[in-house]
PDB file of C-alpha atoms in Angstrom:
ATOM      1  CA  UNK A 920     142.323  18.520 -62.805  1.00 34.00           C
ATOM      2  CA  UNK A 921     143.938  17.873 -66.162  1.00 35.00           C
ATOM      3  CA  UNK A 922     141.717  16.616 -68.960  1.00 36.00           C
ATOM      4  CA  UNK A 923     142.105  15.868 -72.650  1.00 33.00           C
ATOM      5  CA  UNK A 924     138.893  16.187 -74.629  1.00 32.00           C
ATOM      6  CA  UNK A 925     138.339  14.208 -77.850  1.00 32.00           C
ATOM      7  CA  UNK A 926     135.644  15.059 -80.422  1.00 35.00           C
ATOM      8  CA  UNK A 927     133.947  17.306 -77.921  1.00 36.00           C
ATOM      9  CA  UNK A 928     130.349  18.338 -78.614  1.00 38.00           C
ATOM     10  CA  UNK A 929     129.019  21.617 -77.281  1.00 44.00           C
ATOM     11  CA  UNK A 930     128.884  21.193 -73.529  1.00 46.00           C
ATOM     12  CA  UNK A 931     128.952  23.069 -70.245  1.00 48.00           C
ATOM     13  CA  UNK A 932     129.390  22.139 -66.635  1.00 56.00           C
ATOM     14  CA  UNK A 933     133.021  21.520 -65.702  1.00 53.00           C
ATOM     15  CA  UNK A 934     134.084  23.903 -62.927  1.00 53.00           C
ATOM     16  CA  UNK A 935     137.486  22.420 -62.095  1.00 49.00           C
ATOM     17  CA  UNK A 936     140.476  24.238 -63.657  1.00 46.00           C
ATOM     18  CA  UNK A 937     141.899  22.282 -66.578  1.00 46.00           C
ATOM     19  CA  UNK A 938     145.685  22.561 -66.517  1.00 44.00           C
ATOM     20  CA  UNK A 939     148.156  20.780 -68.762  1.00 40.00           C
ATOM     21  CA  UNK A 940     151.823  19.930 -68.150  1.00 42.00           C
ATOM     22  CA  UNK A 941     153.174  18.669 -71.464  1.00 42.00           C
ATOM     23  CA  UNK A 942     155.995  16.816 -69.670  1.00 43.00           C
ATOM     24  CA  UNK A 943     153.567  14.529 -67.864  1.00 47.00           C
ATOM     25  CA  UNK A 944     150.726  12.315 -69.065  1.00 55.00           C
ATOM     26  CA  UNK A 945     147.302  13.572 -67.983  1.00 69.00           C
ATOM     27  CA  UNK A 946     145.952  11.735 -64.924  1.00 80.00           C
ATOM     28  CA  UNK A 947     142.396  11.948 -66.258  1.00 83.00           C
ATOM     29  CA  UNK A 948     141.328  11.610 -69.884  1.00 87.00           C
ATOM     30  CA  UNK A 949     137.733  12.477 -70.760  1.00 88.00           C
ATOM     31  CA  UNK A 950     136.476  11.482 -74.192  1.00 90.00           C
ATOM     32  CA  UNK A 951     133.229  13.135 -75.237  1.00 91.00           C
ATOM     33  CA  UNK A 952     131.256  11.945 -78.251  1.00 94.00           C
ATOM     34  CA  UNK A 953     128.165  13.550 -79.725  1.00 92.00           C
ATOM     35  CA  UNK A 954     125.140  11.316 -80.286  1.00 94.00           C
ATOM     36  CA  UNK A 955     124.244  10.648 -83.920  1.00 90.00           C
ATOM     37  CA  UNK A 956     121.274   9.172 -85.726  1.00 93.00           C
ATOM     38  CA  UNK A 957     118.342   7.884 -83.682  1.00 95.00           C
ATOM     39  CA  UNK A 958     120.449   8.060 -80.504  1.00 96.00           C
ATOM     40  CA  UNK A 959     120.295  11.862 -80.693  1.00 96.00           C
ATOM     41  CA  UNK A 960     116.586  11.641 -79.786  1.00 96.00           C
ATOM     42  CA  UNK A 961     117.652  10.416 -76.342  1.00 97.00           C
ATOM     43  CA  UNK A 962     121.258  11.500 -75.849  1.00 97.00           C
ATOM     44  CA  UNK A 963     122.987  14.887 -75.806  1.00 93.00           C
ATOM     45  CA  UNK A 964     126.450  13.358 -75.632  1.00 94.00           C
ATOM     46  CA  UNK A 965     128.515  10.534 -74.171  1.00 96.00           C
ATOM     47  CA  UNK A 966     131.279  11.297 -71.670  1.00 94.00           C
ATOM     48  CA  UNK A 967     133.826   8.579 -70.941  1.00 95.00           C
ATOM     49  CA  UNK A 968     136.500   9.371 -68.337  1.00 92.00           C
ATOM     50  CA  UNK A 969     139.468   7.127 -67.638  1.00 93.00           C
ATOM     51  CA  UNK A 970     142.025   7.773 -64.922  1.00 91.00           C
ATOM     52  CA  UNK A 971     145.285   6.347 -63.620  1.00 88.00           C
ATOM     53  CA  UNK A 972     146.475   7.946 -60.378  1.00 87.00           C
ATOM     54  CA  UNK A 973     149.279   7.201 -57.899  1.00 86.00           C
ATOM     55  CA  UNK A 974     148.150   5.338 -54.743  1.00 83.00           C
ATOM     56  CA  UNK A 975     148.268   8.432 -52.543  1.00 79.00           C
ATOM     57  CA  UNK A 976     146.829  10.898 -55.076  1.00 80.00           C
ATOM     58  CA  UNK A 977     143.295  12.012 -55.761  1.00 80.00           C
ATOM     59  CA  UNK A 978     141.721  14.317 -58.348  1.00 81.00           C
ATOM     60  CA  UNK A 979     138.616  16.264 -57.413  1.00 80.00           C
ATOM     61  CA  UNK A 980     136.138  17.127 -60.141  1.00 80.00           C
ATOM     62  CA  UNK A 981     133.701  19.975 -59.518  1.00 81.00           C
ATOM     63  CA  UNK A 982     130.728  20.249 -61.843  1.00 83.00           C
ATOM     64  CA  UNK A 983     127.712  22.496 -62.306  1.00 84.00           C
ATOM     65  CA  UNK A 984     125.659  20.007 -64.243  1.00 84.00           C
ATOM     66  CA  UNK A 985     123.726  20.472 -67.425  1.00 86.00           C
ATOM     67  CA  UNK A 986     120.027  20.576 -66.418  1.00 90.00           C
ATOM     68  CA  UNK A 987     119.115  16.988 -67.112  1.00 92.00           C
ATOM     69  CA  UNK A 988     119.875  13.458 -65.925  1.00 95.00           C
ATOM     70  CA  UNK A 989     122.928  11.292 -66.530  1.00 96.00           C
ATOM     71  CA  UNK A 990     122.989   7.532 -66.968  1.00 97.00           C
ATOM     72  CA  UNK A 991     126.319   6.247 -65.635  1.00 97.00           C
ATOM     73  CA  UNK A 992     127.753   2.722 -65.731  1.00 97.00           C
ATOM     74  CA  UNK A 993     130.916   1.965 -63.714  1.00 97.00           C
ATOM     75  CA  UNK A 994     132.670  -1.280 -62.770  1.00 97.00           C
ATOM     76  CA  UNK A 995     130.651  -1.633 -59.558  1.00 95.00           C
ATOM     77  CA  UNK A 996     127.651   0.670 -60.023  1.00 95.00           C
ATOM     78  CA  UNK A 997     125.071   1.578 -62.642  1.00 97.00           C
ATOM     79  CA  UNK A 998     122.508   4.292 -62.007  1.00 97.00           C
ATOM     80  CA  UNK A 999     120.449   7.176 -63.323  1.00 96.00           C
ATOM     81  CA  UNK A1000     121.551  10.422 -61.647  1.00 95.00           C
ATOM     82  CA  UNK A1001     119.204  13.385 -61.565  1.00 94.00           C
ATOM     83  CA  UNK A1002     120.625  16.915 -61.681  1.00 92.00           C
ATOM     84  CA  UNK A1003     121.579  18.425 -58.322  1.00 90.00           C
ATOM     85  CA  UNK A1004     120.342  21.780 -57.078  1.00 89.00           C
ATOM     86  CA  UNK A1005     123.867  23.150 -56.650  1.00 86.00           C
ATOM     87  CA  UNK A1006     127.376  22.246 -57.767  1.00 84.00           C
ATOM     88  CA  UNK A1007     128.474  18.646 -57.344  1.00 83.00           C
ATOM     89  CA  UNK A1008     131.890  17.071 -56.864  1.00 83.00           C
ATOM     90  CA  UNK A1009     133.616  13.718 -56.921  1.00 83.00           C
ATOM     91  CA  UNK A1010     137.158  12.679 -56.030  1.00 85.00           C
ATOM     92  CA  UNK A1011     138.799  10.139 -58.335  1.00 85.00           C
ATOM     93  CA  UNK A1012     141.362   7.734 -56.853  1.00 85.00           C
ATOM     94  CA  UNK A1013     143.393   4.804 -58.117  1.00 87.00           C
ATOM     95  CA  UNK A1014     142.513   3.719 -61.640  1.00 89.00           C
ATOM     96  CA  UNK A1015     139.140   3.362 -63.252  1.00 93.00           C
ATOM     97  CA  UNK A1016     136.641   4.364 -65.885  1.00 96.00           C
ATOM     98  CA  UNK A1017     133.025   5.421 -66.244  1.00 96.00           C
ATOM     99  CA  UNK A1018     130.574   5.293 -69.126  1.00 98.00           C
ATOM    100  CA  UNK A1019     128.417   8.402 -68.888  1.00 96.00           C
ATOM    101  CA  UNK A1020     125.404   9.348 -70.987  1.00 97.00           C
ATOM    102  CA  UNK A1021     124.051  12.876 -70.753  1.00 95.00           C
ATOM    103  CA  UNK A1022     120.379  12.395 -71.583  1.00 96.00           C
ATOM    104  CA  UNK A1023     118.210  14.904 -73.371  1.00 95.00           C
ATOM    105  CA  UNK A1024     115.777  16.715 -71.064  1.00 91.00           C
ATOM    106  CA  UNK A1025     112.569  14.722 -70.698  1.00 89.00           C
ATOM    107  CA  UNK A1026     114.051  11.285 -71.378  1.00 95.00           C
ATOM    108  CA  UNK A1027     114.626  10.360 -67.729  1.00 95.00           C
ATOM    109  CA  UNK A1028     110.964  10.776 -66.778  1.00 95.00           C
ATOM    110  CA  UNK A1029     109.847   8.304 -69.415  1.00 93.00           C
ATOM    111  CA  UNK A1030     112.454   5.740 -68.375  1.00 94.00           C
ATOM    112  CA  UNK A1031     111.797   6.158 -64.654  1.00 94.00           C
ATOM    113  CA  UNK A1032     108.027   6.127 -65.055  1.00 93.00           C
ATOM    114  CA  UNK A1033     107.564   8.884 -62.446  1.00 94.00           C
ATOM    115  CA  UNK A1034     108.274  12.586 -62.043  1.00 96.00           C
ATOM    116  CA  UNK A1035     112.012  13.248 -61.895  1.00 96.00           C
ATOM    117  CA  UNK A1036     111.324  15.534 -58.943  1.00 95.00           C
ATOM    118  CA  UNK A1037     110.320  12.457 -56.911  1.00 95.00           C
ATOM    119  CA  UNK A1038     113.463  10.469 -57.750  1.00 95.00           C
ATOM    120  CA  UNK A1039     116.399  10.113 -55.333  1.00 95.00           C
ATOM    121  CA  UNK A1040     119.778  11.538 -56.336  1.00 94.00           C
ATOM    122  CA  UNK A1041     120.669   8.151 -57.850  1.00 95.00           C
ATOM    123  CA  UNK A1042     118.320   5.417 -59.097  1.00 95.00           C
ATOM    124  CA  UNK A1043     119.860   1.985 -59.869  1.00 96.00           C
ATOM    125  CA  UNK A1044     119.321   1.106 -63.512  1.00 95.00           C
ATOM    126  CA  UNK A1045     117.586  -2.156 -62.666  1.00 92.00           C
ATOM    127  CA  UNK A1046     114.796  -0.133 -61.002  1.00 92.00           C
ATOM    128  CA  UNK A1047     113.901   1.761 -64.167  1.00 91.00           C
ATOM    129  CA  UNK A1048     110.791   0.781 -66.078  1.00 87.00           C
ATOM    130  CA  UNK A1049     112.935   0.588 -69.235  1.00 81.00           C
ATOM    131  CA  UNK A1050     113.698  -3.073 -69.906  1.00 83.00           C
ATOM    132  CA  UNK A1051     117.001  -4.790 -70.615  1.00 88.00           C
ATOM    133  CA  UNK A1052     119.179  -2.755 -68.246  1.00 92.00           C
ATOM    134  CA  UNK A1053     121.064  -5.771 -66.743  1.00 94.00           C
ATOM    135  CA  UNK A1054     122.129  -6.871 -70.227  1.00 95.00           C
ATOM    136  CA  UNK A1055     123.054  -3.286 -71.109  1.00 96.00           C
ATOM    137  CA  UNK A1056     125.213  -2.961 -67.996  1.00 97.00           C
ATOM    138  CA  UNK A1057     127.062  -6.219 -68.699  1.00 97.00           C
ATOM    139  CA  UNK A1058     127.687  -5.309 -72.349  1.00 97.00           C
ATOM    140  CA  UNK A1059     129.024  -1.833 -71.537  1.00 98.00           C
ATOM    141  CA  UNK A1060     131.275  -3.118 -68.733  1.00 98.00           C
ATOM    142  CA  UNK A1061     132.699  -5.820 -70.982  1.00 98.00           C
ATOM    143  CA  UNK A1062     133.673  -3.296 -73.662  1.00 98.00           C
ATOM    144  CA  UNK A1063     134.874  -0.530 -71.346  1.00 98.00           C
ATOM    145  CA  UNK A1064     137.089  -2.960 -69.403  1.00 96.00           C
ATOM    146  CA  UNK A1065     138.804  -3.793 -72.711  1.00 96.00           C
ATOM    147  CA  UNK A1066     139.316  -0.122 -73.577  1.00 95.00           C
ATOM    148  CA  UNK A1067     136.722  -0.281 -76.363  1.00 97.00           C
ATOM    149  CA  UNK A1068     134.902   3.034 -76.032  1.00 96.00           C
ATOM    150  CA  UNK A1069     133.285   2.803 -79.461  1.00 96.00           C
ATOM    151  CA  UNK A1070     132.031  -0.698 -78.700  1.00 97.00           C
ATOM    152  CA  UNK A1071     130.484   0.523 -75.442  1.00 98.00           C
ATOM    153  CA  UNK A1072     128.660   3.283 -77.302  1.00 97.00           C
ATOM    154  CA  UNK A1073     127.469   0.803 -79.911  1.00 97.00           C
ATOM    155  CA  UNK A1074     126.150  -1.483 -77.152  1.00 97.00           C
ATOM    156  CA  UNK A1075     124.230   1.405 -75.616  1.00 97.00           C
ATOM    157  CA  UNK A1076     122.820   2.463 -78.960  1.00 96.00           C
ATOM    158  CA  UNK A1077     121.674  -1.095 -79.636  1.00 96.00           C
ATOM    159  CA  UNK A1078     119.809  -0.965 -76.329  1.00 96.00           C
ATOM    160  CA  UNK A1079     118.219   2.318 -77.437  1.00 96.00           C
ATOM    161  CA  UNK A1080     116.735   0.548 -80.466  1.00 93.00           C
ATOM    162  CA  UNK A1081     114.229  -1.061 -78.111  1.00 90.00           C
ATOM    163  CA  UNK A1082     113.182   2.213 -76.483  1.00 94.00           C
ATOM    164  CA  UNK A1083     110.131   4.206 -77.526  1.00 93.00           C
ATOM    165  CA  UNK A1084     110.882   7.694 -78.780  1.00 95.00           C
ATOM    166  CA  UNK A1085     110.415  10.590 -76.319  1.00 95.00           C
ATOM    167  CA  UNK A1086     106.777  11.653 -76.058  1.00 95.00           C
ATOM    168  CA  UNK A1087     105.347  15.077 -76.885  1.00 96.00           C
ATOM    169  CA  UNK A1088     105.884  16.511 -73.393  1.00 97.00           C
ATOM    170  CA  UNK A1089     109.494  15.320 -73.316  1.00 96.00           C
ATOM    171  CA  UNK A1090     110.178  16.939 -76.692  1.00 96.00           C
ATOM    172  CA  UNK A1091     108.541  20.155 -75.521  1.00 97.00           C
ATOM    173  CA  UNK A1092     110.755  20.254 -72.424  1.00 97.00           C
ATOM    174  CA  UNK A1093     113.757  19.707 -74.679  1.00 95.00           C
ATOM    175  CA  UNK A1094     112.769  22.755 -76.734  1.00 96.00           C
ATOM    176  CA  UNK A1095     112.225  24.830 -73.591  1.00 97.00           C
ATOM    177  CA  UNK A1096     115.665  23.936 -72.230  1.00 95.00           C
ATOM    178  CA  UNK A1097     117.286  24.648 -75.604  1.00 93.00           C
ATOM    179  CA  UNK A1098     115.565  28.048 -75.762  1.00 95.00           C
ATOM    180  CA  UNK A1099     116.852  29.049 -72.327  1.00 93.00           C
ATOM    181  CA  UNK A1100     120.344  27.885 -73.296  1.00 89.00           C
ATOM    182  CA  UNK A1101     120.446  29.788 -76.581  1.00 89.00           C
ATOM    183  CA  UNK A1102     118.549  33.009 -75.715  1.00 88.00           C
ATOM    184  CA  UNK A1103     120.269  34.875 -72.910  1.00 79.00           C
ATOM    185  CA  UNK A1104     117.483  37.500 -72.861  1.00 85.00           C
ATOM    186  CA  UNK A1105     115.143  34.975 -71.221  1.00 90.00           C
ATOM    187  CA  UNK A1106     115.532  35.951 -67.581  1.00 88.00           C
ATOM    188  CA  UNK A1107     111.968  35.654 -66.250  1.00 92.00           C
ATOM    189  CA  UNK A1108     109.747  32.595 -65.939  1.00 96.00           C
ATOM    190  CA  UNK A1109     106.795  34.649 -67.175  1.00 97.00           C
ATOM    191  CA  UNK A1110     108.613  35.511 -70.408  1.00 96.00           C
ATOM    192  CA  UNK A1111     109.496  31.863 -70.968  1.00 97.00           C
ATOM    193  CA  UNK A1112     105.858  30.850 -70.459  1.00 98.00           C
ATOM    194  CA  UNK A1113     104.699  33.431 -73.005  1.00 97.00           C
ATOM    195  CA  UNK A1114     107.348  32.278 -75.493  1.00 97.00           C
ATOM    196  CA  UNK A1115     105.821  28.775 -75.486  1.00 97.00           C
ATOM    197  CA  UNK A1116     102.191  29.769 -75.043  1.00 97.00           C
ATOM    198  CA  UNK A1117     101.914  28.100 -71.644  1.00 97.00           C
ATOM    199  CA  UNK A1118     100.542  29.202 -68.308  1.00 97.00           C
ATOM    200  CA  UNK A1119     103.184  29.753 -65.649  1.00 98.00           C
ATOM    201  CA  UNK A1120     101.847  26.956 -63.439  1.00 97.00           C
ATOM    202  CA  UNK A1121     101.733  24.549 -66.384  1.00 98.00           C
ATOM    203  CA  UNK A1122     105.305  25.449 -67.305  1.00 98.00           C
ATOM    204  CA  UNK A1123     106.475  24.926 -63.727  1.00 97.00           C
ATOM    205  CA  UNK A1124     104.865  21.478 -63.447  1.00 97.00           C
ATOM    206  CA  UNK A1125     106.107  20.410 -66.866  1.00 97.00           C
ATOM    207  CA  UNK A1126     109.737  21.421 -66.336  1.00 97.00           C
ATOM    208  CA  UNK A1127     109.925  20.181 -62.734  1.00 97.00           C
ATOM    209  CA  UNK A1128     108.430  16.827 -63.692  1.00 96.00           C
ATOM    210  CA  UNK A1129     111.005  16.235 -66.407  1.00 97.00           C
ATOM    211  CA  UNK A1130     114.232  17.713 -65.020  1.00 95.00           C
ATOM    212  CA  UNK A1131     113.561  17.805 -61.268  1.00 95.00           C
ATOM    213  CA  UNK A1132     113.523  21.574 -60.755  1.00 95.00           C
ATOM    214  CA  UNK A1133     111.393  24.420 -62.055  1.00 96.00           C
ATOM    215  CA  UNK A1134     112.036  26.990 -64.801  1.00 96.00           C
ATOM    216  CA  UNK A1135     113.448  29.575 -62.354  1.00 94.00           C
ATOM    217  CA  UNK A1136     116.205  27.103 -61.443  1.00 94.00           C
ATOM    218  CA  UNK A1137     116.741  26.347 -65.139  1.00 94.00           C
ATOM    219  CA  UNK A1138     117.313  30.017 -65.977  1.00 93.00           C
ATOM    220  CA  UNK A1139     119.618  30.439 -62.977  1.00 91.00           C
ATOM    221  CA  UNK A1140     121.619  27.362 -63.942  1.00 90.00           C
ATOM    222  CA  UNK A1141     122.510  28.742 -67.357  1.00 87.00           C
ATOM    223  CA  UNK A1142     123.344  32.192 -66.014  1.00 88.00           C
ATOM    224  CA  UNK A1143     125.764  30.698 -63.490  1.00 89.00           C
ATOM    225  CA  UNK A1144     127.324  28.389 -66.073  1.00 86.00           C
ATOM    226  CA  UNK A1145     127.930  31.445 -68.259  1.00 87.00           C
ATOM    227  CA  UNK A1146     129.389  33.271 -65.260  1.00 90.00           C
ATOM    228  CA  UNK A1147     131.758  30.419 -64.344  1.00 89.00           C
ATOM    229  CA  UNK A1148     132.946  30.125 -67.957  1.00 87.00           C
ATOM    230  CA  UNK A1149     133.614  33.868 -68.138  1.00 89.00           C
ATOM    231  CA  UNK A1150     135.551  33.830 -64.873  1.00 90.00           C
ATOM    232  CA  UNK A1151     137.714  30.951 -66.157  1.00 85.00           C
ATOM    233  CA  UNK A1152     138.653  32.836 -69.331  1.00 84.00           C
ATOM    234  CA  UNK A1153     142.081  34.387 -69.867  1.00 84.00           C
ATOM    235  CA  UNK A1154     140.613  37.886 -69.710  1.00 87.00           C
ATOM    236  CA  UNK A1155     137.671  37.718 -67.272  1.00 88.00           C
ATOM    237  CA  UNK A1156     135.296  40.694 -67.158  1.00 90.00           C
ATOM    238  CA  UNK A1157     134.761  42.798 -64.067  1.00 91.00           C
ATOM    239  CA  UNK A1158     132.163  41.394 -61.686  1.00 93.00           C
ATOM    240  CA  UNK A1159     129.948  44.452 -62.160  1.00 92.00           C
ATOM    241  CA  UNK A1160     130.037  44.043 -65.955  1.00 92.00           C
ATOM    242  CA  UNK A1161     129.392  40.306 -65.729  1.00 92.00           C
ATOM    243  CA  UNK A1162     126.446  40.796 -63.386  1.00 91.00           C
ATOM    244  CA  UNK A1163     124.905  43.338 -65.764  1.00 90.00           C
ATOM    245  CA  UNK A1164     125.446  41.141 -68.843  1.00 86.00           C
ATOM    246  CA  UNK A1165     123.705  38.228 -67.116  1.00 87.00           C
ATOM    247  CA  UNK A1166     120.708  40.317 -66.147  1.00 84.00           C
ATOM    248  CA  UNK A1167     121.264  40.637 -62.387  1.00 88.00           C
ATOM    249  CA  UNK A1168     119.909  43.710 -60.656  1.00 86.00           C
ATOM    250  CA  UNK A1169     123.301  44.405 -59.110  1.00 90.00           C
ATOM    251  CA  UNK A1170     126.684  42.839 -58.362  1.00 93.00           C
ATOM    252  CA  UNK A1171     125.719  41.979 -54.790  1.00 93.00           C
ATOM    253  CA  UNK A1172     122.749  39.876 -55.958  1.00 93.00           C
ATOM    254  CA  UNK A1173     124.949  38.084 -58.488  1.00 93.00           C
ATOM    255  CA  UNK A1174     127.662  37.388 -55.895  1.00 94.00           C
ATOM    256  CA  UNK A1175     125.185  35.964 -53.371  1.00 93.00           C
ATOM    257  CA  UNK A1176     123.607  33.634 -55.914  1.00 92.00           C
ATOM    258  CA  UNK A1177     126.984  32.512 -57.268  1.00 92.00           C
ATOM    259  CA  UNK A1178     128.291  31.737 -53.781  1.00 92.00           C
ATOM    260  CA  UNK A1179     125.121  29.853 -52.796  1.00 90.00           C
ATOM    261  CA  UNK A1180     125.343  27.529 -55.798  1.00 89.00           C
ATOM    262  CA  UNK A1181     129.077  27.305 -56.560  1.00 88.00           C
ATOM    263  CA  UNK A1182     130.299  27.458 -52.956  1.00 87.00           C
ATOM    264  CA  UNK A1183     132.662  30.426 -53.397  1.00 89.00           C
ATOM    265  CA  UNK A1184     132.253  34.089 -54.238  1.00 92.00           C
ATOM    266  CA  UNK A1185     132.945  35.078 -57.868  1.00 92.00           C
ATOM    267  CA  UNK A1186     136.157  36.823 -56.788  1.00 90.00           C
ATOM    268  CA  UNK A1187     137.493  33.780 -54.925  1.00 90.00           C
ATOM    269  CA  UNK A1188     136.493  31.483 -57.777  1.00 88.00           C
ATOM    270  CA  UNK A1189     138.191  33.690 -60.398  1.00 87.00           C
ATOM    271  CA  UNK A1190     141.389  33.885 -58.309  1.00 86.00           C
ATOM    272  CA  UNK A1191     141.512  30.084 -58.018  1.00 82.00           C
ATOM    273  CA  UNK A1192     141.406  29.741 -61.807  1.00 76.00           C
ATOM    274  CA  UNK A1193     144.473  31.958 -62.281  1.00 69.00           C
ATOM    275  CA  UNK A1194     146.758  29.957 -59.979  1.00 63.00           C
ATOM    276  CA  UNK A1195     149.548  28.063 -61.750  1.00 54.00           C
TER     277      UNK A1195
END
């Protein structure tokens, strides 16, 4: 896949190689915008892809998602998508757009009104307990169809004005997720529980209820995102060194976990990134 990123906030997740041929226009353009002001209480960033592909062509996007939910509005669908256990993919065809909102951890539970763990992979927006979603969907579609990305973001942020701020548990989950993201020494659920003064069982229920999976999955997710990023770099480390840096007991354990989640061994994945 070829992508051009505008005003990109700090983000992880894209597994597909990003290649650029300056002689050709990119088939997929992804604009990412950081949330500002009150919107940052709810939103990590906005991601707005647009694509224009030949009739017989398709572009596959592979993603190891950030550990939270996405709200996505498209021309013919609008839903809240919970994070998947493993890597996800989607093939883009024809022409189109999507208005994506990467929510802060904890926000989805409040809007859904139930534990995220109990939600299906996709929940239509009109089934959320948050009000005004039909009007939101119409406003965003109207602006996106005219190529007005900023207007679509403004429409979404106006809708946010009617939403209550995330509660104490949601904010706590946000801090827990941020701690795991920023501190690579946190490799055990027990250590994470101690860091926040919580019992292990309490931590497990809290995290699973707000992001859909427990703290062990959360720690694994960041380790594998770091691994995929390292393997995509121009000078990737050896697998043994990478496994040690990420806290795995040995290379074999790292390779098994990587293959289970990503769908390819680290060696095969790294080789795919180096192809012209």
